[in-house]
């Protein structure tokens, strides 16, 4: 490259600027050599050559300018950052490139060369500073005005295409390299308008007028379309369809193909093939077996709805014509073909640019333009608006179709929240169409168009994009709010593609099936699809190569015969074997029968015994999703799936091992969910514990322990650790003793791992095991676990500390359970030293980040509840106790996240339960009560208020509340809180206001039933002031107690009334003793409330 640079510098030194003919030749040489040899020009030579070109542009006649600009473009290519000092000359207000690329420039070749140089200057170089903001906006405006200009008759088509292409490349560089964020509405609107115009540039049979700017709107925008003169030859080819053809202007009606010169008709004489109604592939017609003739291949025929048999006899394949084939004569064919290819490049450039724009526009802003790019069902009598799907369905170039689908995919990605408003489950009979219905019809139309594209597509790469796009759509659409049926169509149409000759199509088809089984699972529609017999929609489909399905039929026989036969476990009934599950298992475990396609060669796997690796990985992911979303379907195969996971973990490929471990974890979690106390699964429908024990025995005798001990792959060890923590406690206690010890030893060992991922997973798993009934009573295990967790709590990784804090919270829950179930014996056996260490570590952790803090305060509450009188008396504990209480109080008052403050209130409530603590006497009591009183009145989050009201009602003796002054402060705070229980700025909090009132009323009645005579004056004062308000809330509280009981909520019918009566008796007694001294009548006020409640109840019963 040194030689080339030296040669060029030498040439420029020899040629003076007045020798214009030679200047032009030297510039051609620069352009040619730099492009030909991809030379990197060093800074010194670059400076010389750039100065030469810029001087030449200023001095030489205009006929040389195009060549000079071409040389300039080659020089600045990828050298933008080195050209800083020339930017004022080139891109300043009166810069050369700005002048030459101006819309008034009559010479289009010159304008194109200038735009190209400008675009090359906009390329970013990694690690180098990017163009200044001022230059960026000049370039952006220039490119935009180029794209907005229209072609005049004297301009050559190909030159105009190249001009557009260079401007698009420039904008794309600005968006990508300059990390440009598009913020202003006018800027976004103008850019999207030109991109929409360019993405249809030269598309046969379509001419659209796009306004200068698009505006964000929730309502669809319509394109004014002018019908295009059809090519003569096209008209000739379609004469037979007669007047049917006239209806569609520009774009075809719903499902017809063929007008845009994309299909080559093998037999134009068969009118019935061309009959528009024959190919109106309304997906509504597609039944479970949508394909009429087994001989027609999926890859090259537009499927015809079932029942149109007369077609199948002469269904000649409708292929899209490539850009080289065409109906033009040979003479003009070359030029036409070249022009088409340039036009396709413009469309691809516009779509690539759009893709970059999507990344630069905030999603919520982008969705304002949804209707300009995403199809909506056409209104009656109006043509369908053009959209990205128009290109995906009609563009003759497979690459352009793929680009349009990539853009659509990018728009759909992350659209869940936007689409979640869609609803069409109820038929709306209204004068206007609600936005929710508009979006729903757009979602339906997307399904329809993408499925049309699927059956019409012949290019494997584009097919892959269609299926990926469908998967993105499925992942984001709110099916539970839409009429069922959409997923069934997708499911039935994708089945044949699982056996496509191209491995990428097969992989993306599995991804799509994975999206179906994971979206809003479990959906009734998908439940039915999974139960469908495997034959539906397959045996008569085109490209389903039979061997794949025979193999999967054999699978049930194949797998057990290699190990031991496994019977269907009791309680797992499934009339039809699940087709998808069997398919995925066969792909994972069965050897491949033949070489499937050339593209498999890219994936050399286990000497190609098995299917290509990406296919097996995708199958394992689908299995994991299936187990997660539809465990009731998968549980019939519980032991077999365990075998599959084991086999995967025994393989050499770490990614296969990892997915095996993930499958194992999902199987474990599925059983855990079934056995949860609130599980809706009837006991006889669950996987029996004996089967779960067999499952884990096999797993623990298999590759799992080895993976946990020796694997060099941290992610794999982490997943294996998560899998081990998903064991059912009831099954764990039935494992053999040595296997239980193995699990515990593995986890305690991994807690010392150097890798933070593994250490975090081990700390979490110990937190799961500490809750197992058979382990938590073992003092030695609890002590070992506590030491391991405390070690992790001081780790430098925040993730490890967060997991360790969660486990410490669980461990301290265990201490409380043991204290309540085993009494003194456990407390005495547990080491005082360890307890003190836990108290200090948790206090320290309560000052850490929020994720650690929330569980650290939970642990503090439990440990302070657990302490015995002899701990509290111990001077070594005194300081630690004081510090930990201060930590809790300051956390309640802090501005931490709501979860942290909720846990801190809960923890203080726990502290109040320990009778051994000097509650009411110690100075910290006042601080604790004042913190909770403040929160109950003013915290933004109602759940935190509820927890603080609950904590305030826990102390069981009047002494615990301290002085009369303190008692009355708590009482007054609760009364204020009750009156403010409906005041919230956040609408989401409103749903908790009833629970908050219930909790405050409980606390108030609790205080009344403990009050002393010295407390009564203040209580009476608030009652005289706010008596009516308090009365209405208490009545509501009593009434809701009766309602909850009727609704079957387990509350003692008279519990709330009983507490009120208890308070009345207690206060009546005190007031009797005070007779004559004070005229306080709180008990009379409460009796009045009770009478009101009783009469209201009688009325409702009557």
PDB file of N, CA, C and O in Angstrom, residues 548-606:
ATOM      1  N   UNK A 548     -38.950 -38.531   8.954  1.00  0.00           N
ATOM      2  CA  UNK A 548     -38.827 -37.816  10.227  1.00  0.00           C
ATOM      3  C   UNK A 548     -39.933 -38.262  11.173  1.00  0.00           C
ATOM      4  O   UNK A 548     -39.732 -38.451  12.341  1.00  0.00           O
ATOM      5  N   UNK A 549     -41.135 -38.427  10.606  1.00  0.00           N
ATOM      6  CA  UNK A 549     -42.244 -38.714  11.498  1.00  0.00           C
ATOM      7  C   UNK A 549     -42.287 -40.175  11.885  1.00  0.00           C
ATOM      8  O   UNK A 549     -42.681 -40.504  12.975  1.00  0.00           O
ATOM      9  N   UNK A 550     -41.830 -41.033  10.972  1.00  0.00           N
ATOM     10  CA  UNK A 550     -41.744 -42.430  11.380  1.00  0.00           C
ATOM     11  C   UNK A 550     -40.806 -42.522  12.571  1.00  0.00           C
ATOM     12  O   UNK A 550     -41.056 -43.209  13.532  1.00  0.00           O
ATOM     13  N   UNK A 551     -39.719 -41.773  12.463  1.00  0.00           N
ATOM     14  CA  UNK A 551     -38.730 -41.821  13.540  1.00  0.00           C
ATOM     15  C   UNK A 551     -39.370 -41.395  14.852  1.00  0.00           C
ATOM     16  O   UNK A 551     -39.200 -42.038  15.873  1.00  0.00           O
ATOM     17  N   UNK A 552     -40.148 -40.325  14.773  1.00  0.00           N
ATOM     18  CA  UNK A 552     -40.682 -39.859  16.042  1.00  0.00           C
ATOM     19  C   UNK A 552     -41.791 -40.789  16.549  1.00  0.00           C
ATOM     20  O   UNK A 552     -42.040 -40.867  17.727  1.00  0.00           O
ATOM     21  N   UNK A 553     -42.459 -41.499  15.612  1.00  0.00           N
ATOM     22  CA  UNK A 553     -43.441 -42.502  16.068  1.00  0.00           C
ATOM     23  C   UNK A 553     -42.708 -43.556  16.896  1.00  0.00           C
ATOM     24  O   UNK A 553     -43.205 -44.068  17.871  1.00  0.00           O
ATOM     25  N   UNK A 554     -41.497 -43.886  16.436  1.00  0.00           N
ATOM     26  CA  UNK A 554     -40.740 -44.954  17.085  1.00  0.00           C
ATOM     27  C   UNK A 554     -40.196 -44.518  18.434  1.00  0.00           C
ATOM     28  O   UNK A 554     -39.743 -45.313  19.213  1.00  0.00           O
ATOM     29  N   UNK A 555     -40.237 -43.206  18.678  1.00  0.00           N
ATOM     30  CA  UNK A 555     -39.453 -42.728  19.797  1.00  0.00           C
ATOM     31  C   UNK A 555     -39.840 -43.362  21.119  1.00  0.00           C
ATOM     32  O   UNK A 555     -39.017 -43.776  21.890  1.00  0.00           O
ATOM     33  N   UNK A 556     -41.168 -43.496  21.313  1.00  0.00           N
ATOM     34  CA  UNK A 556     -41.609 -44.047  22.610  1.00  0.00           C
ATOM     35  C   UNK A 556     -41.020 -45.436  22.791  1.00  0.00           C
ATOM     36  O   UNK A 556     -40.698 -45.850  23.889  1.00  0.00           O
ATOM     37  N   UNK A 557     -40.900 -46.152  21.656  1.00  0.00           N
ATOM     38  CA  UNK A 557     -40.339 -47.509  21.780  1.00  0.00           C
ATOM     39  C   UNK A 557     -38.818 -47.416  21.893  1.00  0.00           C
ATOM     40  O   UNK A 557     -38.194 -48.157  22.616  1.00  0.00           O
ATOM     41  N   UNK A 558     -38.269 -46.435  21.131  1.00  0.00           N
ATOM     42  CA  UNK A 558     -36.802 -46.395  21.031  1.00  0.00           C
ATOM     43  C   UNK A 558     -36.122 -46.067  22.348  1.00  0.00           C
ATOM     44  O   UNK A 558     -35.200 -46.733  22.768  1.00  0.00           O
ATOM     45  N   UNK A 559     -36.599 -45.020  23.014  1.00  0.00           N
ATOM     46  CA  UNK A 559     -35.837 -44.565  24.178  1.00  0.00           C
ATOM     47  C   UNK A 559     -35.830 -45.582  25.306  1.00  0.00           C
ATOM     48  O   UNK A 559     -34.775 -46.010  25.728  1.00  0.00           O
ATOM     49  N   UNK A 560     -37.017 -46.038  25.773  1.00  0.00           N
ATOM     50  CA  UNK A 560     -36.969 -46.949  26.909  1.00  0.00           C
ATOM     51  C   UNK A 560     -36.199 -48.227  26.602  1.00  0.00           C
ATOM     52  O   UNK A 560     -35.558 -48.774  27.481  1.00  0.00           O
ATOM     53  N   UNK A 561     -36.251 -48.711  25.352  1.00  0.00           N
ATOM     54  CA  UNK A 561     -35.596 -49.995  25.081  1.00  0.00           C
ATOM     55  C   UNK A 561     -34.098 -49.900  25.313  1.00  0.00           C
ATOM     56  O   UNK A 561     -33.445 -50.861  25.632  1.00  0.00           O
ATOM     57  N   UNK A 562     -33.562 -48.676  25.177  1.00  0.00           N
ATOM     58  CA  UNK A 562     -32.121 -48.551  25.398  1.00  0.00           C
ATOM     59  C   UNK A 562     -31.813 -48.539  26.889  1.00  0.00           C
ATOM     60  O   UNK A 562     -30.765 -48.942  27.322  1.00  0.00           O
ATOM     61  N   UNK A 563     -32.743 -47.998  27.686  1.00  0.00           N
ATOM     62  CA  UNK A 563     -32.533 -48.042  29.141  1.00  0.00           C
ATOM     63  C   UNK A 563     -33.480 -49.094  29.691  1.00  0.00           C
ATOM     64  O   UNK A 563     -33.505 -50.202  29.241  1.00  0.00           O
ATOM     65  N   UNK A 564     -34.310 -48.684  30.674  1.00  0.00           N
ATOM     66  CA  UNK A 564     -35.266 -49.656  31.195  1.00  0.00           C
ATOM     67  C   UNK A 564     -36.652 -49.228  30.768  1.00  0.00           C
ATOM     68  O   UNK A 564     -36.899 -48.040  30.588  1.00  0.00           O
ATOM     69  N   UNK A 565     -37.579 -50.154  30.592  1.00  0.00           N
ATOM     70  CA  UNK A 565     -38.924 -49.745  30.185  1.00  0.00           C
ATOM     71  C   UNK A 565     -39.562 -48.937  31.314  1.00  0.00           C
ATOM     72  O   UNK A 565     -39.436 -49.283  32.472  1.00  0.00           O
ATOM     73  N   UNK A 566     -40.237 -47.850  30.934  1.00  0.00           N
ATOM     74  CA  UNK A 566     -40.877 -47.040  31.974  1.00  0.00           C
ATOM     75  C   UNK A 566     -42.365 -47.017  31.710  1.00  0.00           C
ATOM     76  O   UNK A 566     -42.796 -46.640  30.630  1.00  0.00           O
ATOM     77  N   UNK A 567     -43.124 -47.372  32.698  1.00  0.00           N
ATOM     78  CA  UNK A 567     -44.576 -47.344  32.533  1.00  0.00           C
ATOM     79  C   UNK A 567     -45.088 -45.936  32.752  1.00  0.00           C
ATOM     80  O   UNK A 567     -44.444 -45.128  33.388  1.00  0.00           O
ATOM     81  N   UNK A 568     -46.285 -45.712  32.231  1.00  0.00           N
ATOM     82  CA  UNK A 568     -46.896 -44.404  32.452  1.00  0.00           C
ATOM     83  C   UNK A 568     -47.194 -44.285  33.939  1.00  0.00           C
ATOM     84  O   UNK A 568     -47.912 -45.101  34.491  1.00  0.00           O
ATOM     85  N   UNK A 569     -46.632 -43.284  34.621  1.00  0.00           N
ATOM     86  CA  UNK A 569     -46.857 -43.202  36.057  1.00  0.00           C
ATOM     87  C   UNK A 569     -48.326 -42.932  36.378  1.00  0.00           C
ATOM     88  O   UNK A 569     -49.034 -42.324  35.593  1.00  0.00           O
ATOM     89  N   UNK A 570     -48.737 -43.401  37.545  1.00  0.00           N
ATOM     90  CA  UNK A 570     -50.127 -43.199  37.950  1.00  0.00           C
ATOM     91  C   UNK A 570     -50.412 -41.712  38.009  1.00  0.00           C
ATOM     92  O   UNK A 570     -49.539 -40.923  38.305  1.00  0.00           O
ATOM     93  N   UNK A 571     -51.647 -41.376  37.735  1.00  0.00           N
ATOM     94  CA  UNK A 571     -52.015 -39.963  37.834  1.00  0.00           C
ATOM     95  C   UNK A 571     -51.613 -39.148  36.632  1.00  0.00           C
ATOM     96  O   UNK A 571     -51.860 -37.977  36.581  1.00  0.00           O
ATOM     97  N   UNK A 572     -50.951 -39.736  35.659  1.00  0.00           N
ATOM     98  CA  UNK A 572     -50.559 -38.968  34.475  1.00  0.00           C
ATOM     99  C   UNK A 572     -51.314 -39.539  33.301  1.00  0.00           C
ATOM    100  O   UNK A 572     -50.866 -40.492  32.684  1.00  0.00           O
ATOM    101  N   UNK A 573     -52.466 -39.005  33.032  1.00  0.00           N
ATOM    102  CA  UNK A 573     -53.255 -39.576  31.953  1.00  0.00           C
ATOM    103  C   UNK A 573     -53.147 -38.678  30.740  1.00  0.00           C
ATOM    104  O   UNK A 573     -53.230 -37.468  30.849  1.00  0.00           O
ATOM    105  N   UNK A 574     -52.928 -39.279  29.608  1.00  0.00           N
ATOM    106  CA  UNK A 574     -52.903 -38.496  28.371  1.00  0.00           C
ATOM    107  C   UNK A 574     -53.339 -39.429  27.273  1.00  0.00           C
ATOM    108  O   UNK A 574     -52.661 -40.395  26.955  1.00  0.00           O
ATOM    109  N   UNK A 575     -54.516 -39.148  26.715  1.00  0.00           N
ATOM    110  CA  UNK A 575     -55.054 -40.091  25.734  1.00  0.00           C
ATOM    111  C   UNK A 575     -54.186 -40.112  24.485  1.00  0.00           C
ATOM    112  O   UNK A 575     -53.852 -41.145  23.965  1.00  0.00           O
ATOM    113  N   UNK A 576     -53.810 -38.916  24.006  1.00  0.00           N
ATOM    114  CA  UNK A 576     -53.003 -38.823  22.776  1.00  0.00           C
ATOM    115  C   UNK A 576     -51.583 -38.433  23.153  1.00  0.00           C
ATOM    116  O   UNK A 576     -51.379 -37.472  23.871  1.00  0.00           O
ATOM    117  N   UNK A 577     -50.595 -39.142  22.647  1.00  0.00           N
ATOM    118  CA  UNK A 577     -49.227 -38.696  22.908  1.00  0.00           C
ATOM    119  C   UNK A 577     -49.033 -37.305  22.301  1.00  0.00           C
ATOM    120  O   UNK A 577     -49.586 -37.000  21.256  1.00  0.00           O
ATOM    121  N   UNK A 578     -48.265 -36.466  22.974  1.00  0.00           N
ATOM    122  CA  UNK A 578     -48.107 -35.088  22.512  1.00  0.00           C
ATOM    123  C   UNK A 578     -47.149 -35.044  21.325  1.00  0.00           C
ATOM    124  O   UNK A 578     -45.965 -35.357  21.451  1.00  0.00           O
ATOM    125  N   UNK A 579     -47.687 -34.614  20.184  1.00  0.00           N
ATOM    126  CA  UNK A 579     -46.929 -34.630  18.921  1.00  0.00           C
ATOM    127  C   UNK A 579     -45.646 -33.808  19.017  1.00  0.00           C
ATOM    128  O   UNK A 579     -44.566 -34.266  18.638  1.00  0.00           O
ATOM    129  N   UNK A 580     -45.744 -32.593  19.536  1.00  0.00           N
ATOM    130  CA  UNK A 580     -44.592 -31.690  19.553  1.00  0.00           C
ATOM    131  C   UNK A 580     -43.496 -32.240  20.464  1.00  0.00           C
ATOM    132  O   UNK A 580     -42.307 -32.208  20.121  1.00  0.00           O
ATOM    133  N   UNK A 581     -43.919 -32.776  21.587  1.00  0.00           N
ATOM    134  CA  UNK A 581     -42.940 -33.314  22.534  1.00  0.00           C
ATOM    135  C   UNK A 581     -42.169 -34.473  21.900  1.00  0.00           C
ATOM    136  O   UNK A 581     -40.947 -34.555  21.976  1.00  0.00           O
ATOM    137  N   UNK A 582     -42.909 -35.343  21.212  1.00  0.00           N
ATOM    138  CA  UNK A 582     -42.240 -36.507  20.600  1.00  0.00           C
ATOM    139  C   UNK A 582     -41.310 -36.068  19.484  1.00  0.00           C
ATOM    140  O   UNK A 582     -40.221 -36.618  19.312  1.00  0.00           O
ATOM    141  N   UNK A 583     -41.755 -35.077  18.723  1.00  0.00           N
ATOM    142  CA  UNK A 583     -40.907 -34.568  17.635  1.00  0.00           C
ATOM    143  C   UNK A 583     -39.580 -34.048  18.202  1.00  0.00           C
ATOM    144  O   UNK A 583     -38.493 -34.407  17.719  1.00  0.00           O
ATOM    145  N   UNK A 584     -39.668 -33.198  19.236  1.00  0.00           N
ATOM    146  CA  UNK A 584     -38.453 -32.585  19.788  1.00  0.00           C
ATOM    147  C   UNK A 584     -37.528 -33.645  20.369  1.00  0.00           C
ATOM    148  O   UNK A 584     -36.313 -33.587  20.180  1.00  0.00           O
ATOM    149  N   UNK A 585     -38.112 -34.607  21.077  1.00  0.00           N
ATOM    150  CA  UNK A 585     -37.262 -35.651  21.665  1.00  0.00           C
ATOM    151  C   UNK A 585     -36.564 -36.443  20.563  1.00  0.00           C
ATOM    152  O   UNK A 585     -35.374 -36.745  20.651  1.00  0.00           O
ATOM    153  N   UNK A 586     -37.308 -36.742  19.482  1.00  0.00           N
ATOM    154  CA  UNK A 586     -36.676 -37.528  18.412  1.00  0.00           C
ATOM    155  C   UNK A 586     -35.532 -36.752  17.768  1.00  0.00           C
ATOM    156  O   UNK A 586     -34.506 -37.324  17.410  1.00  0.00           O
ATOM    157  N   UNK A 587     -35.688 -35.421  17.636  1.00  0.00           N
ATOM    158  CA  UNK A 587     -34.603 -34.629  17.052  1.00  0.00           C
ATOM    159  C   UNK A 587     -33.387 -34.650  17.977  1.00  0.00           C
ATOM    160  O   UNK A 587     -32.246 -34.710  17.536  1.00  0.00           O
ATOM    161  N   UNK A 588     -33.637 -34.626  19.292  1.00  0.00           N
ATOM    162  CA  UNK A 588     -32.518 -34.577  20.242  1.00  0.00           C
ATOM    163  C   UNK A 588     -31.801 -35.917  20.343  1.00  0.00           C
ATOM    164  O   UNK A 588     -30.571 -35.968  20.312  1.00  0.00           O
ATOM    165  N   UNK A 589     -32.564 -37.022  20.461  1.00  0.00           N
ATOM    166  CA  UNK A 589     -31.891 -38.288  20.818  1.00  0.00           C
ATOM    167  C   UNK A 589     -31.653 -39.239  19.659  1.00  0.00           C
ATOM    168  O   UNK A 589     -30.790 -40.111  19.762  1.00  0.00           O
ATOM    169  N   UNK A 590     -32.410 -39.095  18.568  1.00  0.00           N
ATOM    170  CA  UNK A 590     -32.250 -40.104  17.514  1.00  0.00           C
ATOM    171  C   UNK A 590     -31.162 -39.697  16.522  1.00  0.00           C
ATOM    172  O   UNK A 590     -31.026 -38.520  16.197  1.00  0.00           O
ATOM    173  N   UNK A 591     -30.389 -40.658  16.042  1.00  0.00           N
ATOM    174  CA  UNK A 591     -29.386 -40.330  15.026  1.00  0.00           C
ATOM    175  C   UNK A 591     -30.082 -39.880  13.742  1.00  0.00           C
ATOM    176  O   UNK A 591     -31.191 -40.311  13.452  1.00  0.00           O
ATOM    177  N   UNK A 592     -29.423 -39.029  12.972  1.00  0.00           N
ATOM    178  CA  UNK A 592     -30.034 -38.564  11.721  1.00  0.00           C
ATOM    179  C   UNK A 592     -30.024 -39.700  10.726  1.00  0.00           C
ATOM    180  O   UNK A 592     -29.119 -40.534  10.718  1.00  0.00           O
ATOM    181  N   UNK A 593     -31.016 -39.698   9.846  1.00  0.00           N
ATOM    182  CA  UNK A 593     -31.129 -40.824   8.924  1.00  0.00           C
ATOM    183  C   UNK A 593     -30.449 -40.544   7.602  1.00  0.00           C
ATOM    184  O   UNK A 593     -30.019 -41.443   6.923  1.00  0.00           O
ATOM    185  N   UNK A 594     -30.406 -39.279   7.197  1.00  0.00           N
ATOM    186  CA  UNK A 594     -29.750 -38.974   5.926  1.00  0.00           C
ATOM    187  C   UNK A 594     -29.273 -37.548   6.024  1.00  0.00           C
ATOM    188  O   UNK A 594     -29.640 -36.817   6.925  1.00  0.00           O
ATOM    189  N   UNK A 595     -28.479 -37.134   5.073  1.00  0.00           N
ATOM    190  CA  UNK A 595     -28.021 -35.745   5.147  1.00  0.00           C
ATOM    191  C   UNK A 595     -29.172 -34.894   4.668  1.00  0.00           C
ATOM    192  O   UNK A 595     -29.727 -35.120   3.605  1.00  0.00           O
ATOM    193  N   UNK A 596     -29.535 -33.906   5.465  1.00  0.00           N
ATOM    194  CA  UNK A 596     -30.752 -33.173   5.152  1.00  0.00           C
ATOM    195  C   UNK A 596     -30.554 -32.080   4.133  1.00  0.00           C
ATOM    196  O   UNK A 596     -31.354 -31.882   3.271  1.00  0.00           O
ATOM    197  N   UNK A 597     -29.489 -31.312   4.280  1.00  0.00           N
ATOM    198  CA  UNK A 597     -29.317 -30.232   3.316  1.00  0.00           C
ATOM    199  C   UNK A 597     -27.880 -29.776   3.312  1.00  0.00           C
ATOM    200  O   UNK A 597     -27.108 -30.075   4.195  1.00  0.00           O
ATOM    201  N   UNK A 598     -27.579 -28.990   2.287  1.00  0.00           N
ATOM    202  CA  UNK A 598     -26.210 -28.496   2.167  1.00  0.00           C
ATOM    203  C   UNK A 598     -25.862 -27.613   3.352  1.00  0.00           C
ATOM    204  O   UNK A 598     -24.743 -27.593   3.815  1.00  0.00           O
ATOM    205  N   UNK A 599     -26.875 -26.858   3.828  1.00  0.00           N
ATOM    206  CA  UNK A 599     -26.522 -25.905   4.879  1.00  0.00           C
ATOM    207  C   UNK A 599     -26.227 -26.612   6.193  1.00  0.00           C
ATOM    208  O   UNK A 599     -25.764 -25.993   7.127  1.00  0.00           O
ATOM    209  N   UNK A 600     -26.499 -27.912   6.278  1.00  0.00           N
ATOM    210  CA  UNK A 600     -26.106 -28.637   7.497  1.00  0.00           C
ATOM    211  C   UNK A 600     -24.590 -28.660   7.630  1.00  0.00           C
ATOM    212  O   UNK A 600     -24.057 -28.813   8.721  1.00  0.00           O
ATOM    213  N   UNK A 601     -23.920 -28.552   6.520  1.00  0.00           N
ATOM    214  CA  UNK A 601     -22.461 -28.673   6.534  1.00  0.00           C
ATOM    215  C   UNK A 601     -21.830 -27.611   7.437  1.00  0.00           C
ATOM    216  O   UNK A 601     -20.735 -27.782   7.942  1.00  0.00           O
ATOM    217  N   UNK A 602     -22.572 -26.503   7.650  1.00  0.00           N
ATOM    218  CA  UNK A 602     -22.018 -25.451   8.507  1.00  0.00           C
ATOM    219  C   UNK A 602     -21.971 -25.879   9.967  1.00  0.00           C
ATOM    220  O   UNK A 602     -21.381 -25.229  10.787  1.00  0.00           O
ATOM    221  N   UNK A 603     -22.705 -26.926  10.303  1.00  0.00           N
ATOM    222  CA  UNK A 603     -22.781 -27.315  11.709  1.00  0.00           C
ATOM    223  C   UNK A 603     -22.215 -28.715  11.904  1.00  0.00           C
ATOM    224  O   UNK A 603     -22.956 -29.665  12.044  1.00  0.00           O
ATOM    225  N   UNK A 604     -20.911 -28.880  11.901  1.00  0.00           N
ATOM    226  CA  UNK A 604     -20.388 -30.229  12.129  1.00  0.00           C
ATOM    227  C   UNK A 604     -20.704 -30.622  13.563  1.00  0.00           C
ATOM    228  O   UNK A 604     -20.395 -29.883  14.482  1.00  0.00           O
ATOM    229  N   UNK A 605     -21.408 -31.726  13.750  1.00  0.00           N
ATOM    230  CA  UNK A 605     -21.710 -32.135  15.124  1.00  0.00           C
ATOM    231  C   UNK A 605     -21.334 -33.598  15.250  1.00  0.00           C
ATOM    232  O   UNK A 605     -21.367 -34.329  14.285  1.00  0.00           O
ATOM    233  N   UNK A 606     -21.024 -33.995  16.451  1.00  0.00           N
ATOM    234  CA  UNK A 606     -20.664 -35.385  16.785  1.00  0.00           C
ATOM    235  C   UNK A 606     -20.501 -36.280  15.558  1.00  0.00           C
ATOM    236  O   UNK A 606     -21.310 -37.152  15.308  1.00  0.00           O
TER     237      UNK A 606
END
